[in-house]
PDB file of C-alpha atoms in Angstrom:
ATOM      1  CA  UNK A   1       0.000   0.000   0.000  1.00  0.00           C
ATOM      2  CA  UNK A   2       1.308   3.568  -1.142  1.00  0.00           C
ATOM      3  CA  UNK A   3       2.310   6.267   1.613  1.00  0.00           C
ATOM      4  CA  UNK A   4       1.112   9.063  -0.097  1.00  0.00           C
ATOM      5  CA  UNK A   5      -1.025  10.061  -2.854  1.00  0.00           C
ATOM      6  CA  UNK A   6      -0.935  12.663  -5.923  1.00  0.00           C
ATOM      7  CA  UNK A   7      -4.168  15.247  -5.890  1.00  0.00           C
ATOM      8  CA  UNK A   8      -5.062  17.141  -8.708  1.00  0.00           C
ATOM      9  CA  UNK A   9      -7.297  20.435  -9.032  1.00  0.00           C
ATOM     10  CA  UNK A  10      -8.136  21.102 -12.536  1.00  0.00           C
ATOM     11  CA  UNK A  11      -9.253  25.414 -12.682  1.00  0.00           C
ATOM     12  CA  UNK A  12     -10.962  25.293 -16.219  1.00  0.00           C
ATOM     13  CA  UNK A  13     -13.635  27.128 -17.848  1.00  0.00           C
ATOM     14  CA  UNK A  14     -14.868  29.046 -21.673  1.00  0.00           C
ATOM     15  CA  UNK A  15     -14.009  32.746 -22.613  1.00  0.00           C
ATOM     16  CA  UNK A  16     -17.006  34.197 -23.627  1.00  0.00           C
ATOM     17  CA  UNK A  17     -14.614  34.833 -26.631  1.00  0.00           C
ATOM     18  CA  UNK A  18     -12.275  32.878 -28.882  1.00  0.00           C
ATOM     19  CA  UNK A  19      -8.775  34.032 -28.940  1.00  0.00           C
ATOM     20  CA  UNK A  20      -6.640  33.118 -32.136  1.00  0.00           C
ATOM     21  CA  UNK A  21      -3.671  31.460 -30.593  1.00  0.00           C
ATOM     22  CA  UNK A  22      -2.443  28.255 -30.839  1.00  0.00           C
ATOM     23  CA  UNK A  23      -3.122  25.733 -28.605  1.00  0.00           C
ATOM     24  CA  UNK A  24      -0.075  25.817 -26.067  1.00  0.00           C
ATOM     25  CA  UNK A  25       0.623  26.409 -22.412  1.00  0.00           C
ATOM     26  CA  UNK A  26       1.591  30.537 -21.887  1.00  0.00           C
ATOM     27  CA  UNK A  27       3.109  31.315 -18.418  1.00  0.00           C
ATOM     28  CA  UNK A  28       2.677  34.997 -17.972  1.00  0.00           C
ATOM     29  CA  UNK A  29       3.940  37.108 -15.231  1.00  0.00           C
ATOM     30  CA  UNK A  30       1.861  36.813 -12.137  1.00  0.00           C
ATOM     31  CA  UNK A  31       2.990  39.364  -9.313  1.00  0.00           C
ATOM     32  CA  UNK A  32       6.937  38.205 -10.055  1.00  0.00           C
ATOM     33  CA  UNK A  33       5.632  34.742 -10.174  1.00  0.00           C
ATOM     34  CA  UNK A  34       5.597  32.340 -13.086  1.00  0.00           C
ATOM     35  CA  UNK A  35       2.099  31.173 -13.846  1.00  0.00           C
ATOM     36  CA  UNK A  36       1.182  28.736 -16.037  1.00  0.00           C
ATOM     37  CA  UNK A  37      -2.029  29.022 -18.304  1.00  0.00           C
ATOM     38  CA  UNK A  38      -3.063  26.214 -20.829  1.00  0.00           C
ATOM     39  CA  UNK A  39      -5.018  27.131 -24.023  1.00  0.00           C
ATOM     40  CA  UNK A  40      -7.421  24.678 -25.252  1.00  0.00           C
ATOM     41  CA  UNK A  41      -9.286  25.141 -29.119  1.00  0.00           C
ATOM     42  CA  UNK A  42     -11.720  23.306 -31.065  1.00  0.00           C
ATOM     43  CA  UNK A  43     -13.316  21.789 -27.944  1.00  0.00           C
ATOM     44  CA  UNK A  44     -16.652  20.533 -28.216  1.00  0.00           C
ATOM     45  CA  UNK A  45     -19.038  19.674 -25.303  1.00  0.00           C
ATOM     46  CA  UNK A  46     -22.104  17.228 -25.476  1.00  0.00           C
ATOM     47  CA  UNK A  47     -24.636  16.550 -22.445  1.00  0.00           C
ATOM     48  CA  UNK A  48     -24.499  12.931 -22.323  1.00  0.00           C
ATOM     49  CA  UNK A  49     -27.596  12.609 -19.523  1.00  0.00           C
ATOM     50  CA  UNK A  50     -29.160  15.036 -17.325  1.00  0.00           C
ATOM     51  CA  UNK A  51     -26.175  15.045 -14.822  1.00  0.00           C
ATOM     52  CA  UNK A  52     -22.992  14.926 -17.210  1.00  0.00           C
ATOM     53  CA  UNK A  53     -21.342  16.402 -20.188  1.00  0.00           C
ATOM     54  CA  UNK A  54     -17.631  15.490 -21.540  1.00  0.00           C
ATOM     55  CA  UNK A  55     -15.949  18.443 -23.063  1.00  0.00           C
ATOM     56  CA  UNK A  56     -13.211  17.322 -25.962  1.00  0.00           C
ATOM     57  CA  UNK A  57     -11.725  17.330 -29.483  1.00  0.00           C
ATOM     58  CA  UNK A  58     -15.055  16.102 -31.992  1.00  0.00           C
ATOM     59  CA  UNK A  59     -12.704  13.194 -33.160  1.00  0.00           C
ATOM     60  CA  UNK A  60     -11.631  11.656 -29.839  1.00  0.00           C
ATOM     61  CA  UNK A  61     -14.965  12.201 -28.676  1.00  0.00           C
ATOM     62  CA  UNK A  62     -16.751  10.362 -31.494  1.00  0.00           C
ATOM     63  CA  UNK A  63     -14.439   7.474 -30.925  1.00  0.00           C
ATOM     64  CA  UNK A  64     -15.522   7.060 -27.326  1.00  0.00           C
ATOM     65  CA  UNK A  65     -19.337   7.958 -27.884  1.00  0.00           C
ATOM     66  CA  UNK A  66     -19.443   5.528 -31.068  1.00  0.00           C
ATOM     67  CA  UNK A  67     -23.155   5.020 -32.066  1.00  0.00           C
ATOM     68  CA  UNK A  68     -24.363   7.605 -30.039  1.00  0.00           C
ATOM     69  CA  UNK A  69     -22.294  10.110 -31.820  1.00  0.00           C
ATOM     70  CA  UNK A  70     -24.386  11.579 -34.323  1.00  0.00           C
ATOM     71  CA  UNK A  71     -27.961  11.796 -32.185  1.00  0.00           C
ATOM     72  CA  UNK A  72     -26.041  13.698 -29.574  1.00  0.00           C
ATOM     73  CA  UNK A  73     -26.259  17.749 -29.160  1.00  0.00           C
ATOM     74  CA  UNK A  74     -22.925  18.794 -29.437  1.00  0.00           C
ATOM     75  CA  UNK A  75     -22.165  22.923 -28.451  1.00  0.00           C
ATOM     76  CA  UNK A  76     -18.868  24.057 -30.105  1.00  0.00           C
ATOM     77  CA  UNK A  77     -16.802  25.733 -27.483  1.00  0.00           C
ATOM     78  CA  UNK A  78     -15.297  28.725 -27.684  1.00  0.00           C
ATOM     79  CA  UNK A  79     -11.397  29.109 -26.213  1.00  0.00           C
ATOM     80  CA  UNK A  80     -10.653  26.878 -22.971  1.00  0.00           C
ATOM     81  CA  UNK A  81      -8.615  28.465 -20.680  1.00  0.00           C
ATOM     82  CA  UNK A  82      -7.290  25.897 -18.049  1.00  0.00           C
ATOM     83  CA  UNK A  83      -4.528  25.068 -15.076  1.00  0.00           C
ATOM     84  CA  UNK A  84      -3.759  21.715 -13.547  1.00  0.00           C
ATOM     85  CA  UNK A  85      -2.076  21.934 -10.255  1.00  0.00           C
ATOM     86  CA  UNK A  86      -0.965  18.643  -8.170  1.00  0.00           C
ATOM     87  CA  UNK A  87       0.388  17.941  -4.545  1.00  0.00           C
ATOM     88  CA  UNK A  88       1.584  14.961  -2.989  1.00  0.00           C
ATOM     89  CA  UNK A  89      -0.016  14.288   0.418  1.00  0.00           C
ATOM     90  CA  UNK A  90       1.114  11.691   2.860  1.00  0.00           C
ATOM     91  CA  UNK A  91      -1.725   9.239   3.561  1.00  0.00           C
ATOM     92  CA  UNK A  92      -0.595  10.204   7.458  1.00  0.00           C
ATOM     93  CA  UNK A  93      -1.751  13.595   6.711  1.00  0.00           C
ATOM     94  CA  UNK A  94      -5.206  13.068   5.484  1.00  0.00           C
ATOM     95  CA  UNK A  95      -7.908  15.422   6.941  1.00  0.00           C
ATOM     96  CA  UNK A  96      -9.485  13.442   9.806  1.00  0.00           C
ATOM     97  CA  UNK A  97     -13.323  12.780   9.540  1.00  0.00           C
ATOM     98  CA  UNK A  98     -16.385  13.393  12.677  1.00  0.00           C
ATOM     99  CA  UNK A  99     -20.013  12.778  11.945  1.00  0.00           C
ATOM    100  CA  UNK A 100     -20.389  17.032  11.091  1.00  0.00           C
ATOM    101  CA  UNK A 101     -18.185  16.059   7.991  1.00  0.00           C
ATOM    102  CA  UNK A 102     -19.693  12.909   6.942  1.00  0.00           C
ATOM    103  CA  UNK A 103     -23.329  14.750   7.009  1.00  0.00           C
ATOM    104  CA  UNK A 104     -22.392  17.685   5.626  1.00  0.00           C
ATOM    105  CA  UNK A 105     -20.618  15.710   2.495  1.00  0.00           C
ATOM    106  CA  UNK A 106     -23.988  13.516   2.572  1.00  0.00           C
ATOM    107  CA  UNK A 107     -26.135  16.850   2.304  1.00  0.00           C
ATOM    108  CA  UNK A 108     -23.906  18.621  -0.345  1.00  0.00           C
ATOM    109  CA  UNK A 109     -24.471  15.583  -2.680  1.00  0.00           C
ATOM    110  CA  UNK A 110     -28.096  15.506  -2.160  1.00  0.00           C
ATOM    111  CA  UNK A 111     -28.359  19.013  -2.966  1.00  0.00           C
ATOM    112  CA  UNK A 112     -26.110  18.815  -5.959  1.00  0.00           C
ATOM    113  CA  UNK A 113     -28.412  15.884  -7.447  1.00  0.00           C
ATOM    114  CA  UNK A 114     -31.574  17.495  -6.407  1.00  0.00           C
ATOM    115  CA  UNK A 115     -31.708  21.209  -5.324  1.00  0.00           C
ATOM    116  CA  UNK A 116     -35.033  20.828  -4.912  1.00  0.00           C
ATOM    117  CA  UNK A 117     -34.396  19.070  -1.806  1.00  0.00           C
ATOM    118  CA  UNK A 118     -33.118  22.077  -0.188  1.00  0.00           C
ATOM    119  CA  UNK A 119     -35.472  23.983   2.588  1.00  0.00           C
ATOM    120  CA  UNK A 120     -35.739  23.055   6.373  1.00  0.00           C
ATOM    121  CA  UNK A 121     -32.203  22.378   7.308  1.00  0.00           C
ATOM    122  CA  UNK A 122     -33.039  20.080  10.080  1.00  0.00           C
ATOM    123  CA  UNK A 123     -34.982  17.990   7.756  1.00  0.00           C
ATOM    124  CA  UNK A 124     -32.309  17.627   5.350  1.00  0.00           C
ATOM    125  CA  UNK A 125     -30.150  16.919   8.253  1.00  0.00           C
ATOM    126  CA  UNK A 126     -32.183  13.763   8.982  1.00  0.00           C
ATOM    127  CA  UNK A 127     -32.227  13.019   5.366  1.00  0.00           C
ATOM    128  CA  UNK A 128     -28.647  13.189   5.128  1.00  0.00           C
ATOM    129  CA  UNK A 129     -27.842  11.142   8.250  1.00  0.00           C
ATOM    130  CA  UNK A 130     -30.967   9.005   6.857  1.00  0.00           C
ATOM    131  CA  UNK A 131     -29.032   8.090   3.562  1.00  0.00           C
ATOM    132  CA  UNK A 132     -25.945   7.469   5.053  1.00  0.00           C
ATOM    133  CA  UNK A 133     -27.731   4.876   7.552  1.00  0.00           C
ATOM    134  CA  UNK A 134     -28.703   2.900   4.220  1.00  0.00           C
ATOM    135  CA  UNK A 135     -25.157   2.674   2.736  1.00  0.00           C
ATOM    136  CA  UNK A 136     -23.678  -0.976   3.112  1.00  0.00           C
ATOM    137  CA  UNK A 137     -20.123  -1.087   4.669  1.00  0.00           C
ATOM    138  CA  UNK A 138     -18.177  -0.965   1.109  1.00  0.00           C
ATOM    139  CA  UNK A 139     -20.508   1.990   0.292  1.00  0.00           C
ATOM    140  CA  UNK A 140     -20.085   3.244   3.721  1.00  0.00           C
ATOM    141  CA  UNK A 141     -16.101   3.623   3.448  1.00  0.00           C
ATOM    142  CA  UNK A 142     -16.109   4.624  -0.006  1.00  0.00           C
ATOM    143  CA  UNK A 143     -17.967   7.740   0.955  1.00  0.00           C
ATOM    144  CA  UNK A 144     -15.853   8.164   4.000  1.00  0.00           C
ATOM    145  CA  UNK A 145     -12.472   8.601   1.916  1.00  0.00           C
ATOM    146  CA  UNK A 146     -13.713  10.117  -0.843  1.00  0.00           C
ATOM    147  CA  UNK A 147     -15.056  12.731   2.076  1.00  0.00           C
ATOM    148  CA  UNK A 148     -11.662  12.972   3.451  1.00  0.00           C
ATOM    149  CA  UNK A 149     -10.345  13.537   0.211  1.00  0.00           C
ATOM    150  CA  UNK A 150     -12.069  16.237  -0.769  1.00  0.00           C
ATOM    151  CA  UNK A 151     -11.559  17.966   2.928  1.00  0.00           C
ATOM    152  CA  UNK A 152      -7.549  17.317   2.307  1.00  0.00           C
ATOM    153  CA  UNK A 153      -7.324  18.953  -1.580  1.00  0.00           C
ATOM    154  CA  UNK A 154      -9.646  21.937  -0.254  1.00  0.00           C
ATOM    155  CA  UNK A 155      -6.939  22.418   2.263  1.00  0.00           C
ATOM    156  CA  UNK A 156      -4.093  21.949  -0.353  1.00  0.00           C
ATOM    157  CA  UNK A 157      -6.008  24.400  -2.943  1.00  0.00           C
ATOM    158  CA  UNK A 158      -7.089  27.492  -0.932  1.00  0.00           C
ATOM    159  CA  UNK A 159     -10.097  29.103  -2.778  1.00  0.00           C
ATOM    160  CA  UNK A 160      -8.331  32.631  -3.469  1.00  0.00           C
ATOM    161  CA  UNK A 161      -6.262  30.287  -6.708  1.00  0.00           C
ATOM    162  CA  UNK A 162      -9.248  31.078  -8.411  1.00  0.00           C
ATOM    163  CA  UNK A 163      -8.956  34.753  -8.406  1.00  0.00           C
ATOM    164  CA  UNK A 164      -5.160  34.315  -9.701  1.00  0.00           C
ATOM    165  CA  UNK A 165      -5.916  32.187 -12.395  1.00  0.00           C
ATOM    166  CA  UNK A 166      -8.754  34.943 -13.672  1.00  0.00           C
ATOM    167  CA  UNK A 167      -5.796  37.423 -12.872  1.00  0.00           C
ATOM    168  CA  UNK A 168      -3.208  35.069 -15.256  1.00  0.00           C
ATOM    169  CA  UNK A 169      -5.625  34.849 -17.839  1.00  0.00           C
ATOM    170  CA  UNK A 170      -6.450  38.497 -18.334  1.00  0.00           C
ATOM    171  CA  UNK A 171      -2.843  39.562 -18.489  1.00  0.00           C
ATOM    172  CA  UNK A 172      -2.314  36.770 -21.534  1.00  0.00           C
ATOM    173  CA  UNK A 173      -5.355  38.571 -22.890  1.00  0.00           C
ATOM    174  CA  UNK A 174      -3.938  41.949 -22.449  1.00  0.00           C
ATOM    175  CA  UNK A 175      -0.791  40.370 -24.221  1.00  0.00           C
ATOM    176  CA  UNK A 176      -2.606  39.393 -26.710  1.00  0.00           C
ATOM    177  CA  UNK A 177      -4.267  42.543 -27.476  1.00  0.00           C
ATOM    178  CA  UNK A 178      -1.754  44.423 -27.200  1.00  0.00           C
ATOM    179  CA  UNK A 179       0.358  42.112 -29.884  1.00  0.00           C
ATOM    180  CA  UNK A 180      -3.136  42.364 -32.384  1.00  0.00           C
ATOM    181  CA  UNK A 181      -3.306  45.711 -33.896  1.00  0.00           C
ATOM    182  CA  UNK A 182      -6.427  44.507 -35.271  1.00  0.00           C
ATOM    183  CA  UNK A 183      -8.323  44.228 -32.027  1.00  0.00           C
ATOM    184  CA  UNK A 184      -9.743  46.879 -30.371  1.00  0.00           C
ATOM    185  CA  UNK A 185      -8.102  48.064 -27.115  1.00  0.00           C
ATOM    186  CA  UNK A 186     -11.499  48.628 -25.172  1.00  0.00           C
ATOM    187  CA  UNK A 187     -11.065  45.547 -22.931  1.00  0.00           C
ATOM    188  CA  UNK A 188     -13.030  45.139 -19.326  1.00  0.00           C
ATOM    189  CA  UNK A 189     -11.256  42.470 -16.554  1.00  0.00           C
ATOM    190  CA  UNK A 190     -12.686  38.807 -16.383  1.00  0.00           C
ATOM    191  CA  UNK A 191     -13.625  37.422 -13.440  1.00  0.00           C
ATOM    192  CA  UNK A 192     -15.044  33.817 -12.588  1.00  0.00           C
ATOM    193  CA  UNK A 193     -18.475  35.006 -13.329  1.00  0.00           C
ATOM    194  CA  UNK A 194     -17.291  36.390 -16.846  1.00  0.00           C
ATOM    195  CA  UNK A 195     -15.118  32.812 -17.889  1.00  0.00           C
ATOM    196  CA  UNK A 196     -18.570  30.556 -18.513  1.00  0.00           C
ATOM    197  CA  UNK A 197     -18.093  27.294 -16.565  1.00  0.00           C
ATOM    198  CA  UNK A 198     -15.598  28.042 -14.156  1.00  0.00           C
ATOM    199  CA  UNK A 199     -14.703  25.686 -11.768  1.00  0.00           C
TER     200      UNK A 199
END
């Protein structure tokens, strides 16, 4: 059994318009620091059921998809901007779980699958504690590390990398604007809201 394990937070989301660059990684100057962007074109994304969608190139994607290809929707994506970051964490170091964390994870995931299930929070307490009363042990510890997980990367990816990713990406835009005389120069700051998708 390993001693440690890699986690990844993928920071991803669509301009709201295309920028005529090549596909690359750009690392632009971030406060004195190096930061990394990645540029992704000709991305497509297609809802595959009422929960999921798989973003990619239209060839790799009709590969995977096979018959279902052509009945799909497919939305053609406008420029991906994206950032992978990944820490090693010692297995040791793991955030350690109480009941408060288990429920809470329970109640996120029942609100992400049904929002409509939001309202009295006591009752959606007991529904939570209610649903994790019905998992079987293999269900039972599957939830409980993929809880502790998540608790560990939020603590290894503090929320403010958001902000300097949207920071990154609209210096490469400036960049970029100011290398493309044909352009216009009227240009407004992006923030999560602005990059569709975000996440």
């Amino acid at each position: 059994m390993t001693d440690s394990l890699s986690l990844s937070r993928s920071i991803q989301g669509e301009l709201p318009f295309s920028l005529n660059l090549p596909e690359s990684n750009y690392v632009v100057d971030l406060d004195g620091t190096k930061y990394q962007v990645e540029l992704l074109q000709n991305r497509v994304a297609i809802p595959v059921d009422s929960h999921a969608m798989m973003m990619g190139k239209p060839d790799e994607l009709k590969l995977q998809l096979s018959e279902r290809w052509d009945s799909l929707y497919k939305i053609e994506l406008r420029t991906i901007v994206r950032r992978v970051d990944t820490r090693e964490v010692q297995i040791a170091d793991m955030a350690e779980l109480n009941d408060d964390h288990l429920v809470q994870a329970a109640i996120t995931k029942i609100l992400l699958h049904d929002p409509g299930k939001a309202g009295d929070p006591k009752q959606l307490e007991n529904f939570a504690k209610a649903q994790l009363a019905q998992l079987d042990s293999d269900g039972y510890a599957t939830f409980r590390n993929d809880t502790a997980i998540r608790l560990t990367a939020d603590k290894l990816f503090p929320a403010t990398e958001v902000q300097d990713f949207c920071k990154a990406v609209n210096v490469l835009i400036r960049s970029y604007i100011i290398r493309s005389a044909h352009l216009a120069c009227n240009f407004s700051e992006f923030s999560p809201p602005a990059i569709s998708g975000i996440r």
